[in-house]
PDB file of C-alpha atoms and ligand atoms in Angstrom:
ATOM      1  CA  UNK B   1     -50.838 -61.169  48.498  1.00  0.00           C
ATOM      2  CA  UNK B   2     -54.440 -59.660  49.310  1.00  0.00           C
ATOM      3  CA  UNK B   3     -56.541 -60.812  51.955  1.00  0.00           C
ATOM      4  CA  UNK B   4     -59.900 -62.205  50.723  1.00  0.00           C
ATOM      5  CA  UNK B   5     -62.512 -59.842  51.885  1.00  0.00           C
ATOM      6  CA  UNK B   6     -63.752 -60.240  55.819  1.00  0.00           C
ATOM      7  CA  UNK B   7     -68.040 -60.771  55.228  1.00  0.00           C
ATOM      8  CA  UNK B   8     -70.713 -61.207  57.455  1.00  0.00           C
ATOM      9  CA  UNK B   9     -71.073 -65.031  58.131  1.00  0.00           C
ATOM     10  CA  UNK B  10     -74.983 -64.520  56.473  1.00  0.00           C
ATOM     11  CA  UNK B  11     -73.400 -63.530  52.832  1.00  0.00           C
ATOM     12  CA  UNK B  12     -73.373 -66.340  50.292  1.00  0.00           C
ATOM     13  CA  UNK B  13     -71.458 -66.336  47.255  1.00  0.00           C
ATOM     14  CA  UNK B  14     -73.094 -67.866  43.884  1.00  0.00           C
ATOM     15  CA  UNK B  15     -72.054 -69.301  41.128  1.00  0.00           C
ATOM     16  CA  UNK B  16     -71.875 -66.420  38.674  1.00  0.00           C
ATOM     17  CA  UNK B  17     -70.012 -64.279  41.174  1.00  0.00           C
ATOM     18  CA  UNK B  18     -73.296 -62.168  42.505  1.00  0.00           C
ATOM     19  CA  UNK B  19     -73.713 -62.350  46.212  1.00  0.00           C
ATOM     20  CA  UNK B  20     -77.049 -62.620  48.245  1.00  0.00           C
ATOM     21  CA  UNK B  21     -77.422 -63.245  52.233  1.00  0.00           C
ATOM     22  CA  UNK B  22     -79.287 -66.176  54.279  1.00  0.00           C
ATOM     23  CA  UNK B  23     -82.573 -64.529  55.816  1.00  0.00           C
ATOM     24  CA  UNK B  24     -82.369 -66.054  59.917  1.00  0.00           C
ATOM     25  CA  UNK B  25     -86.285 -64.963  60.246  1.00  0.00           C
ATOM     26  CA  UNK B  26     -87.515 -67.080  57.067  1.00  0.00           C
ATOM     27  CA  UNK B  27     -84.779 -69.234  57.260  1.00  0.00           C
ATOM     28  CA  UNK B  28     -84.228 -68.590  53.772  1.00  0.00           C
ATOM     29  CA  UNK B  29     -81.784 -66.659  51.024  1.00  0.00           C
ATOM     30  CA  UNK B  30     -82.586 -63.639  49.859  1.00  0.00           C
ATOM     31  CA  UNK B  31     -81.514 -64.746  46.410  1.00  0.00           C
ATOM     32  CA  UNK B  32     -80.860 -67.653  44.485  1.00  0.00           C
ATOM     33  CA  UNK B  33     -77.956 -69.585  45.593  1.00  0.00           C
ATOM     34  CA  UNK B  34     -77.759 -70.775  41.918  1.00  0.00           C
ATOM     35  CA  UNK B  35     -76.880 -67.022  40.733  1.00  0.00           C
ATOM     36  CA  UNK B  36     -77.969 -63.915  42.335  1.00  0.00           C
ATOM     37  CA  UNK B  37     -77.829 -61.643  39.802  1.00  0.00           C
ATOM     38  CA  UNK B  38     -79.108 -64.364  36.657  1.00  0.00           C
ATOM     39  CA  UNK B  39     -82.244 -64.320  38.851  1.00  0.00           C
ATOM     40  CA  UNK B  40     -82.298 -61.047  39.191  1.00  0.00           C
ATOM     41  CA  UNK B  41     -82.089 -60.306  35.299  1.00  0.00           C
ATOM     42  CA  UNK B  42     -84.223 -63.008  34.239  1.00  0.00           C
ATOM     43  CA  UNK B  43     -87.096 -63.864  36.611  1.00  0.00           C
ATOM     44  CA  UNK B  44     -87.652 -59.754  37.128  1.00  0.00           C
ATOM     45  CA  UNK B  45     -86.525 -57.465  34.748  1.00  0.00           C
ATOM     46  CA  UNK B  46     -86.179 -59.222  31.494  1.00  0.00           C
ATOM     47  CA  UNK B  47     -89.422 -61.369  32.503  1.00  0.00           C
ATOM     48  CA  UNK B  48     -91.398 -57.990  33.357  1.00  0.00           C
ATOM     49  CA  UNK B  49     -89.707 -56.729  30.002  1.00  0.00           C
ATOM     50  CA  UNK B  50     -88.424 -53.938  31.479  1.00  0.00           C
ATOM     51  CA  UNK B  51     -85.187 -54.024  29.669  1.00  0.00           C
ATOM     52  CA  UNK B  52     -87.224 -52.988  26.666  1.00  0.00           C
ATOM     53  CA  UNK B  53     -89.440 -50.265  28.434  1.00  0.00           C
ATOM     54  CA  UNK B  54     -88.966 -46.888  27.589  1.00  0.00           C
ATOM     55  CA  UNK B  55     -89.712 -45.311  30.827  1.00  0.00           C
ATOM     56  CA  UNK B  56     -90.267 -48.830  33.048  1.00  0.00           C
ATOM     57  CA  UNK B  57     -92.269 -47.734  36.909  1.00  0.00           C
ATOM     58  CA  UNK B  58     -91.286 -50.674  39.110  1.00  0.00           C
ATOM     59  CA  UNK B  59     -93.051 -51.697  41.773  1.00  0.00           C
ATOM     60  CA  UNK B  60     -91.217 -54.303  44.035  1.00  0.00           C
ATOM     61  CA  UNK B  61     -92.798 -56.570  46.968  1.00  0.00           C
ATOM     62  CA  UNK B  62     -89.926 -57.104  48.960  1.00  0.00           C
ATOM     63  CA  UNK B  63     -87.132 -54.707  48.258  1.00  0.00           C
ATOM     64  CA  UNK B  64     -84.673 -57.096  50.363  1.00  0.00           C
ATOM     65  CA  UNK B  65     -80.636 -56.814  49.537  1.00  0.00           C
ATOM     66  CA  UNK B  66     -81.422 -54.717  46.730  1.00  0.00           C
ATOM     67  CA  UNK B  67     -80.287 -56.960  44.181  1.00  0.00           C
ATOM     68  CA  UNK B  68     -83.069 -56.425  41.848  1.00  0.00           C
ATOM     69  CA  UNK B  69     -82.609 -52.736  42.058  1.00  0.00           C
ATOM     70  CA  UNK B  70     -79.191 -52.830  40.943  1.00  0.00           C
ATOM     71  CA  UNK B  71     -80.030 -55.474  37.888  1.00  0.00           C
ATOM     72  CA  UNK B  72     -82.623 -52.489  36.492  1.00  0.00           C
ATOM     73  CA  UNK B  73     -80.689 -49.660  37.639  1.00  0.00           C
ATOM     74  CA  UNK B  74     -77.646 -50.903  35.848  1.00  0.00           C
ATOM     75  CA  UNK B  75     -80.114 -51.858  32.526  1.00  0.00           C
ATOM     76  CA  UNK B  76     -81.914 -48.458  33.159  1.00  0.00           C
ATOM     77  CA  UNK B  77     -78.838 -46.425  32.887  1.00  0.00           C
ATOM     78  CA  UNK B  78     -77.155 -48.079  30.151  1.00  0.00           C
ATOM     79  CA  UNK B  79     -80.202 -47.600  28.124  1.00  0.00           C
ATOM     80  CA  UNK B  80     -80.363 -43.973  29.029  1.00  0.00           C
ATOM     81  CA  UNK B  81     -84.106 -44.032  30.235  1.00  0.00           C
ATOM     82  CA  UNK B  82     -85.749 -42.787  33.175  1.00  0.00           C
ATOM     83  CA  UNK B  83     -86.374 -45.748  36.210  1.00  0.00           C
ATOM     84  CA  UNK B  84     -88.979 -44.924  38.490  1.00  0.00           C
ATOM     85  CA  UNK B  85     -88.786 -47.398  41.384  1.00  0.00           C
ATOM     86  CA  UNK B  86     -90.966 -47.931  44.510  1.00  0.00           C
ATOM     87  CA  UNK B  87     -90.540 -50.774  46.621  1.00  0.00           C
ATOM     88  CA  UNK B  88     -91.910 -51.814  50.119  1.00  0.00           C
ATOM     89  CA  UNK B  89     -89.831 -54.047  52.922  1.00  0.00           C
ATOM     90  CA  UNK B  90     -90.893 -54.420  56.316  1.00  0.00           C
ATOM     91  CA  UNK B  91     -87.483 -56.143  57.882  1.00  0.00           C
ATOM     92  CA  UNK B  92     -84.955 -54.002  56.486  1.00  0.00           C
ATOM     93  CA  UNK B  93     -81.751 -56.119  56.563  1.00  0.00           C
ATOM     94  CA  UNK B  94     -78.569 -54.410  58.197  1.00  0.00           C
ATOM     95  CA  UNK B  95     -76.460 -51.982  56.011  1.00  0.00           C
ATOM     96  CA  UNK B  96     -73.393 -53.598  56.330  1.00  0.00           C
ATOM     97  CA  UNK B  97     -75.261 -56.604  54.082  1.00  0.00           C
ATOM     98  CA  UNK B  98     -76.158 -54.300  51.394  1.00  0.00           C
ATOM     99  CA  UNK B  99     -73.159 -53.332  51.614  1.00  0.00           C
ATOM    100  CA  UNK B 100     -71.058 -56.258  51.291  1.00  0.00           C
ATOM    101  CA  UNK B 101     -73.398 -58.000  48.959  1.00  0.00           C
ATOM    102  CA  UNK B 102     -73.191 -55.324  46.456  1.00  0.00           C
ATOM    103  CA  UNK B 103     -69.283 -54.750  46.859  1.00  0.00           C
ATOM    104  CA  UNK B 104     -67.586 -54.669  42.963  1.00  0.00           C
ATOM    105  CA  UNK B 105     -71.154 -55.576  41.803  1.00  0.00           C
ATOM    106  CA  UNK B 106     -73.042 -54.225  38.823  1.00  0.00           C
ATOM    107  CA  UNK B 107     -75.177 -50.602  39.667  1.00  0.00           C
ATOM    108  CA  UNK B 108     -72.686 -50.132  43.200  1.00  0.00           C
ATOM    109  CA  UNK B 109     -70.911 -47.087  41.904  1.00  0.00           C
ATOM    110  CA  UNK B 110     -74.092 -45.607  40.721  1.00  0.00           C
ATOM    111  CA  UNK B 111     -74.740 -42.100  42.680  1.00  0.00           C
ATOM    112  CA  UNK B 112     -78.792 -43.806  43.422  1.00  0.00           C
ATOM    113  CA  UNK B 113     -76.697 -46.717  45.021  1.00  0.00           C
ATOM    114  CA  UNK B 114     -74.158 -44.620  46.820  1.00  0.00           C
ATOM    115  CA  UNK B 115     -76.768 -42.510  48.740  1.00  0.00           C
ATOM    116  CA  UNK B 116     -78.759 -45.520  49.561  1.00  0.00           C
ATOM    117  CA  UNK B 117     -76.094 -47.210  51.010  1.00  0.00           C
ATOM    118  CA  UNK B 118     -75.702 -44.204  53.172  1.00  0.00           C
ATOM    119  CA  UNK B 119     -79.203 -43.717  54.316  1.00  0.00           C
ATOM    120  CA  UNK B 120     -80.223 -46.962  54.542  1.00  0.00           C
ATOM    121  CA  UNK B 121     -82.529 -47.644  56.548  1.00  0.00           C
ATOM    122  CA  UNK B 122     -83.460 -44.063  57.613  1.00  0.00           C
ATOM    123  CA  UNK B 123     -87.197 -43.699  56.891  1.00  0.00           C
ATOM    124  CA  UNK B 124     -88.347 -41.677  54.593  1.00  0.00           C
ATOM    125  CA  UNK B 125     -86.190 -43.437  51.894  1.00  0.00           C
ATOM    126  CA  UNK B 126     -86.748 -41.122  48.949  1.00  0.00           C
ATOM    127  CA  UNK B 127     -83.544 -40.821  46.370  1.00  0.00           C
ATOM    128  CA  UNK B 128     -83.311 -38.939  43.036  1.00  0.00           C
ATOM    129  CA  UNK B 129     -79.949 -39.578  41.183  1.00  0.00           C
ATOM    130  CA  UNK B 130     -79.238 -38.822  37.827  1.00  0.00           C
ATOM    131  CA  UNK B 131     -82.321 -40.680  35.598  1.00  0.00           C
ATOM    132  CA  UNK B 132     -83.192 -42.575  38.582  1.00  0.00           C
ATOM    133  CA  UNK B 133     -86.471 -42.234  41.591  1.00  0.00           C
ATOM    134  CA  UNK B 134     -86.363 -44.737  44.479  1.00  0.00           C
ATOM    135  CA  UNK B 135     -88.512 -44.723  47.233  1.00  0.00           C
ATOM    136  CA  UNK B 136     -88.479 -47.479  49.958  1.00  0.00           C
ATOM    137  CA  UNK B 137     -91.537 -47.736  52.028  1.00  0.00           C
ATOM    138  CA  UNK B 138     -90.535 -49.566  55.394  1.00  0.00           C
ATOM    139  CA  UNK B 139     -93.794 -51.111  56.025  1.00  0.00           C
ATOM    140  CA  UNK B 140     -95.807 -54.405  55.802  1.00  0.00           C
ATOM    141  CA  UNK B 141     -97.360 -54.239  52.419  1.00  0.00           C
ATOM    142  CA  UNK B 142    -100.112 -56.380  53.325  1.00  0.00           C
ATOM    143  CA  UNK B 143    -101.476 -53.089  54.955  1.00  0.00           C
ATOM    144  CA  UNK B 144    -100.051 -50.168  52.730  1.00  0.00           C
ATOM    145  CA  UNK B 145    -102.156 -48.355  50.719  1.00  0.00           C
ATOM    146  CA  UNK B 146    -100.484 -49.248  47.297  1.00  0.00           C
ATOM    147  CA  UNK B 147    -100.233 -47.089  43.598  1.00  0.00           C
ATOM    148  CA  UNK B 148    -103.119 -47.455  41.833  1.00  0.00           C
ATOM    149  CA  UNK B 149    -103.025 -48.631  37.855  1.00  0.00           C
ATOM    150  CA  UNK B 150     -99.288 -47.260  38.150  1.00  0.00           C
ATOM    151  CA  UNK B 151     -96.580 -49.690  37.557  1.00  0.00           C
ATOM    152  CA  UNK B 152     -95.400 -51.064  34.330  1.00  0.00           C
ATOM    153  CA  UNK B 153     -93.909 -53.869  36.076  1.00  0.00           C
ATOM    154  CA  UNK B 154     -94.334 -55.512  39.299  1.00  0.00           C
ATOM    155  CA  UNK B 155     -91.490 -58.131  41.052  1.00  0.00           C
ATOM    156  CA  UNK B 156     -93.302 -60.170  43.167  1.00  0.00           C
ATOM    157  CA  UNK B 157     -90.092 -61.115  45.566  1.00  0.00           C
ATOM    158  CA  UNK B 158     -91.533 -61.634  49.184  1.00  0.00           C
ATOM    159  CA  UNK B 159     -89.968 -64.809  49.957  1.00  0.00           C
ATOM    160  CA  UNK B 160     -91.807 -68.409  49.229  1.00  0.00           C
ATOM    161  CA  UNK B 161     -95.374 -69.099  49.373  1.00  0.00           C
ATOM    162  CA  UNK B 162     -93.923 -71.747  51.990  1.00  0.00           C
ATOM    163  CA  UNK B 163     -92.171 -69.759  53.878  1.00  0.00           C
ATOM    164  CA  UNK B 164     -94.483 -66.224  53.610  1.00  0.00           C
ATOM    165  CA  UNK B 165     -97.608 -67.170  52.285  1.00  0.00           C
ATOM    166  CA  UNK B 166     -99.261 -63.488  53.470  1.00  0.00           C
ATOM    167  CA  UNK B 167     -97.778 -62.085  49.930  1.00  0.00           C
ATOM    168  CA  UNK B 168     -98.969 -65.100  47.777  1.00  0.00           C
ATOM    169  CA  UNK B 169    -103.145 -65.372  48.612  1.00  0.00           C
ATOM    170  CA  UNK B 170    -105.673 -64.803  46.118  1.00  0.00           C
ATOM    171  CA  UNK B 171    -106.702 -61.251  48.088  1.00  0.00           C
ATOM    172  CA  UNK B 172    -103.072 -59.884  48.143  1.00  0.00           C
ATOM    173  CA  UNK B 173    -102.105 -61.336  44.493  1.00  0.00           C
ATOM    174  CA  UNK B 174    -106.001 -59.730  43.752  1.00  0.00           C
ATOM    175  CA  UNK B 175    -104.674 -56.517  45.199  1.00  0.00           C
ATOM    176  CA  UNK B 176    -101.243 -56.980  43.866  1.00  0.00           C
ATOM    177  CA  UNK B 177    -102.989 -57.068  39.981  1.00  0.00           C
ATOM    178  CA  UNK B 178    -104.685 -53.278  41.037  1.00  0.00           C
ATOM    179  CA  UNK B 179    -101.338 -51.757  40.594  1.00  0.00           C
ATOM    180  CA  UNK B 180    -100.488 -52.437  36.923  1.00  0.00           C
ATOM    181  CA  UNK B 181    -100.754 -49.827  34.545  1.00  0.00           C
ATOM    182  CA  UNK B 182    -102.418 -51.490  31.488  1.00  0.00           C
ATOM    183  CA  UNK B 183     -99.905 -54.042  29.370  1.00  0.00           C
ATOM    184  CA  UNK B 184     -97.992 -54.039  33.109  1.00  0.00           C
ATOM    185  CA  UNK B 185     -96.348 -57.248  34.431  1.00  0.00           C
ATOM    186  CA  UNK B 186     -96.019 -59.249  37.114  1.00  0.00           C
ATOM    187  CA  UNK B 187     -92.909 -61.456  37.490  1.00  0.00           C
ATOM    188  CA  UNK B 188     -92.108 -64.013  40.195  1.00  0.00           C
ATOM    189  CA  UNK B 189     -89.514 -66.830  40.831  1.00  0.00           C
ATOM    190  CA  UNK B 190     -92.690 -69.113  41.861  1.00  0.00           C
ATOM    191  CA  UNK B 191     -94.899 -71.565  39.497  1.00  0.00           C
ATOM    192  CA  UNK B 192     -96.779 -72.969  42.048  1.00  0.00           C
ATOM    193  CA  UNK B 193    -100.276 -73.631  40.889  1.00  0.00           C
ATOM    194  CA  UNK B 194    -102.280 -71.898  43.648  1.00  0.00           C
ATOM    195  CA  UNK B 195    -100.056 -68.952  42.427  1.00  0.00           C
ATOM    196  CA  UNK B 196    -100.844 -69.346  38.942  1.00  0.00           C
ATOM    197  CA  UNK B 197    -104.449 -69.778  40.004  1.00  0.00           C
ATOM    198  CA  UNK B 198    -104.209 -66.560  42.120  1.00  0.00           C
ATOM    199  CA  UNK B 199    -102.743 -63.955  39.160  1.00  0.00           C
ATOM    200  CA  UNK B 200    -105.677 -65.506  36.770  1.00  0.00           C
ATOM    201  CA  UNK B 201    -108.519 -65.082  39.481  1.00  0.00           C
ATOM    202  CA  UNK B 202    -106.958 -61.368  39.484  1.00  0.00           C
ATOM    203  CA  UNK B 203    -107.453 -60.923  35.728  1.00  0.00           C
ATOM    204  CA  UNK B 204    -104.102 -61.477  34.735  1.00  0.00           C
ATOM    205  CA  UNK B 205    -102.770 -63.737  31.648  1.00  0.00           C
ATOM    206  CA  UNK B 206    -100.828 -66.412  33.229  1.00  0.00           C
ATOM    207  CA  UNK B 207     -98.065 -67.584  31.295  1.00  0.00           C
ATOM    208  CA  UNK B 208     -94.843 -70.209  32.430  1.00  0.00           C
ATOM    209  CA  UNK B 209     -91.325 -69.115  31.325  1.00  0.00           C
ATOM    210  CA  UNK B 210     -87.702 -71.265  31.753  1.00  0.00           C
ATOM    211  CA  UNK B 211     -86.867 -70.506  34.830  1.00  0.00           C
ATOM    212  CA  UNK B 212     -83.409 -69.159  36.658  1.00  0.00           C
ATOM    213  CA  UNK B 213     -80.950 -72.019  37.197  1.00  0.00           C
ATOM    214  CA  UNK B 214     -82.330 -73.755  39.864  1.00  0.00           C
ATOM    215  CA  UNK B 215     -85.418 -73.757  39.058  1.00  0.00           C
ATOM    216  CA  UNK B 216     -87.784 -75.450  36.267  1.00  0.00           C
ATOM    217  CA  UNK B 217     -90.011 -72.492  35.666  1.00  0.00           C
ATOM    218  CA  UNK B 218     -91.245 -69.129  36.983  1.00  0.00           C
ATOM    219  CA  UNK B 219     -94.424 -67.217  36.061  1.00  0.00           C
ATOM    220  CA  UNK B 220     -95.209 -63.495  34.490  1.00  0.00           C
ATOM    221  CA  UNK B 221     -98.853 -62.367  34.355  1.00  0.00           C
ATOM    222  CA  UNK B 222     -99.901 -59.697  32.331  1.00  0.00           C
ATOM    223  CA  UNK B 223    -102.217 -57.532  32.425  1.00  0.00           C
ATOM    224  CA  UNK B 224    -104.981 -56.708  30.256  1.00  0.00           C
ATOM    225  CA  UNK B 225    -104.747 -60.449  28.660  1.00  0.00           C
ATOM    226  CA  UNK B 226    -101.753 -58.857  26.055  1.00  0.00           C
ATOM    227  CA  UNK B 227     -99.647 -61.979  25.603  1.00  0.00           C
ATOM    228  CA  UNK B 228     -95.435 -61.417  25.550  1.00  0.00           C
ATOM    229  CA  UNK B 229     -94.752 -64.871  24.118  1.00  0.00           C
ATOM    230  CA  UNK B 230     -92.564 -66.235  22.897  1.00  0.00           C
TER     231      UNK B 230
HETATM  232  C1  SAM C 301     -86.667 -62.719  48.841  1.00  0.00           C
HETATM  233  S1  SAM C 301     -86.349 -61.262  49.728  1.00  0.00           S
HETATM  234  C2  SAM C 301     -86.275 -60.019  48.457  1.00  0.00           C
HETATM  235  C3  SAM C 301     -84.980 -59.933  47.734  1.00  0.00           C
HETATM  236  C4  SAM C 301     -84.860 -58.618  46.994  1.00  0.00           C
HETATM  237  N1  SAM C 301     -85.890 -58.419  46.032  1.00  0.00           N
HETATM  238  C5  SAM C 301     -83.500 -58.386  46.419  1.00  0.00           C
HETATM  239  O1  SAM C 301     -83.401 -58.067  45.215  1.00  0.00           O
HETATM  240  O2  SAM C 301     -82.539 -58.473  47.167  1.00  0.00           O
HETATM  241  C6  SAM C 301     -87.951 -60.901  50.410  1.00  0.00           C
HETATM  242  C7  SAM C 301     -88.036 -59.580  51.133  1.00  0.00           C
HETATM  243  O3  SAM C 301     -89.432 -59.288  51.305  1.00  0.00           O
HETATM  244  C8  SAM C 301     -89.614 -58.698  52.560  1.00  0.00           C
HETATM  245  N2  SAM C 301     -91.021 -58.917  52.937  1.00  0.00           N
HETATM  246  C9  SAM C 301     -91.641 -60.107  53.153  1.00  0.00           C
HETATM  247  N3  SAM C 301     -92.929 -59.913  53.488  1.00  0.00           N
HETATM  248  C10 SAM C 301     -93.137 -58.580  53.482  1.00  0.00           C
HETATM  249  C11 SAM C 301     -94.259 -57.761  53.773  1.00  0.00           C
HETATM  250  N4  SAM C 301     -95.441 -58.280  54.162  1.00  0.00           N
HETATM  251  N5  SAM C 301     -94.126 -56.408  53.677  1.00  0.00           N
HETATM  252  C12 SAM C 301     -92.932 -55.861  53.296  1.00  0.00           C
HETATM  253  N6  SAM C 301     -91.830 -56.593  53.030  1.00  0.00           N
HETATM  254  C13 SAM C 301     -91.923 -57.936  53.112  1.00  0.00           C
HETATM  255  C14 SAM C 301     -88.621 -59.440  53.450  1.00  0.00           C
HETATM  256  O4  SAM C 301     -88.316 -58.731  54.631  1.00  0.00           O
HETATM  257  C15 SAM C 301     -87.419 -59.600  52.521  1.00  0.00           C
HETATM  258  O5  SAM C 301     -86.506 -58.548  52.660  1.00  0.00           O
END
């Protein structure tokens, strides 16, 4: 008989069979404990419609586990399009989490994921594979000079307003809206209302989706006041 797999006590196993970690300095997952990977797919690439995009330029605010990046890789290269991907993280979690977390997951045998996996975290983190550019800045984005009017979707995934609220103020989200390309979204997890007031000071069109199990609702804002209801 095979031994179940020996993880890091941090890794948490969800209900759909995607993995994420517990975060000791927020004292929070990286993930949803109610499905990893649904989040993943819903809240951020299917709410930034990047599933449909034709060329989709992510932009990602934390890049954590990598969990997200692996839910568009996987979409990217199925759909045979081009993924450009930038992403900042200032705590870069051990390897041996990536690692595990992504183990017999969607996107792990990619080449993109293999040579992360083996860099990680080695600054710079710059990877072209196949269709796919990902470059991981490891710095505090509050203070990073950030793409300009560049990204056709943004995944706002810093943690919660509780327990980071640096990434969720009116001047960040402000700064935050300054990297959409026109018609680019913003998706996040969170419906707060000083978040929904934040990404409509910035310009953005607000709007409430169904959100991941777990969780009632989460937002998208789009840019340039072009609606993507229903
Ligand atoms: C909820 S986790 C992200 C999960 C990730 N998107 C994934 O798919 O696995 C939040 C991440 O944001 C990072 N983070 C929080 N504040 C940050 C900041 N000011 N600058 C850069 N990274 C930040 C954290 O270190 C953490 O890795």
């Amino acid at each position: 008989m095979s031994q179940p797999p020996c993880r890091s006590p941090q890794i948490i196993e969800t209900p759909d069979g995607s993995r994420t970690a517990h975060s000791p300095r927020f004292g929070e997952a990286y993930g949803s404990r109610h499905g990893a990977h649904t989040q993943a797919r819903h809240v951020f690439l299917e709410g930034t419609r990047t599933h449909q995009h034709p060329a989709p330029r992510v932009l990602e605010i934390g890049f954590g586990l990598g969990v997200n990046f692996r839910a568009t890789l996987t979409d990217a290269a199925a759909r045979n399009v081009r993924l450009d991907y930038v992403a900042y993280e200032f705590d870069p979690a051990p390897a041996n989490w990536l690692r595990e977390v992504s183990e017999g997951q969607v996107g792990a045998e990619h080449p993109a994921w293999r040579q992360l996996l083996n860099r990680w975290p080695h600054a710079p983190l710059h990877i072209e594979a196949e269709n796919v550019r990902l470059t991981v800045h490891f710095t505090d984005v509050l203070t990073a000079d950030l793409p300009q009017h560049w990204a056709t979707a943004l995944y706002l995934d810093g943690f919660s307003p509780t327990r980071n609220p640096e990434v969720w103020t009116p001047e960040f989200v402000a700064r935050l809206s300054g990297t959409l390309a026109p018609g680019g979204v913003l998706a996040t997890y969170s419906a707060a209302g000083h978040v929904r007031r934040a990404l409509a000071a910035a310009g953005l069109t607000v709007e409430r989706r169904l959100g991941a199990p777990g969780k009632r609702e989460c937002l998208r804002a789009v840019r340039d006041g072009r609606s993507l209801s229903p």
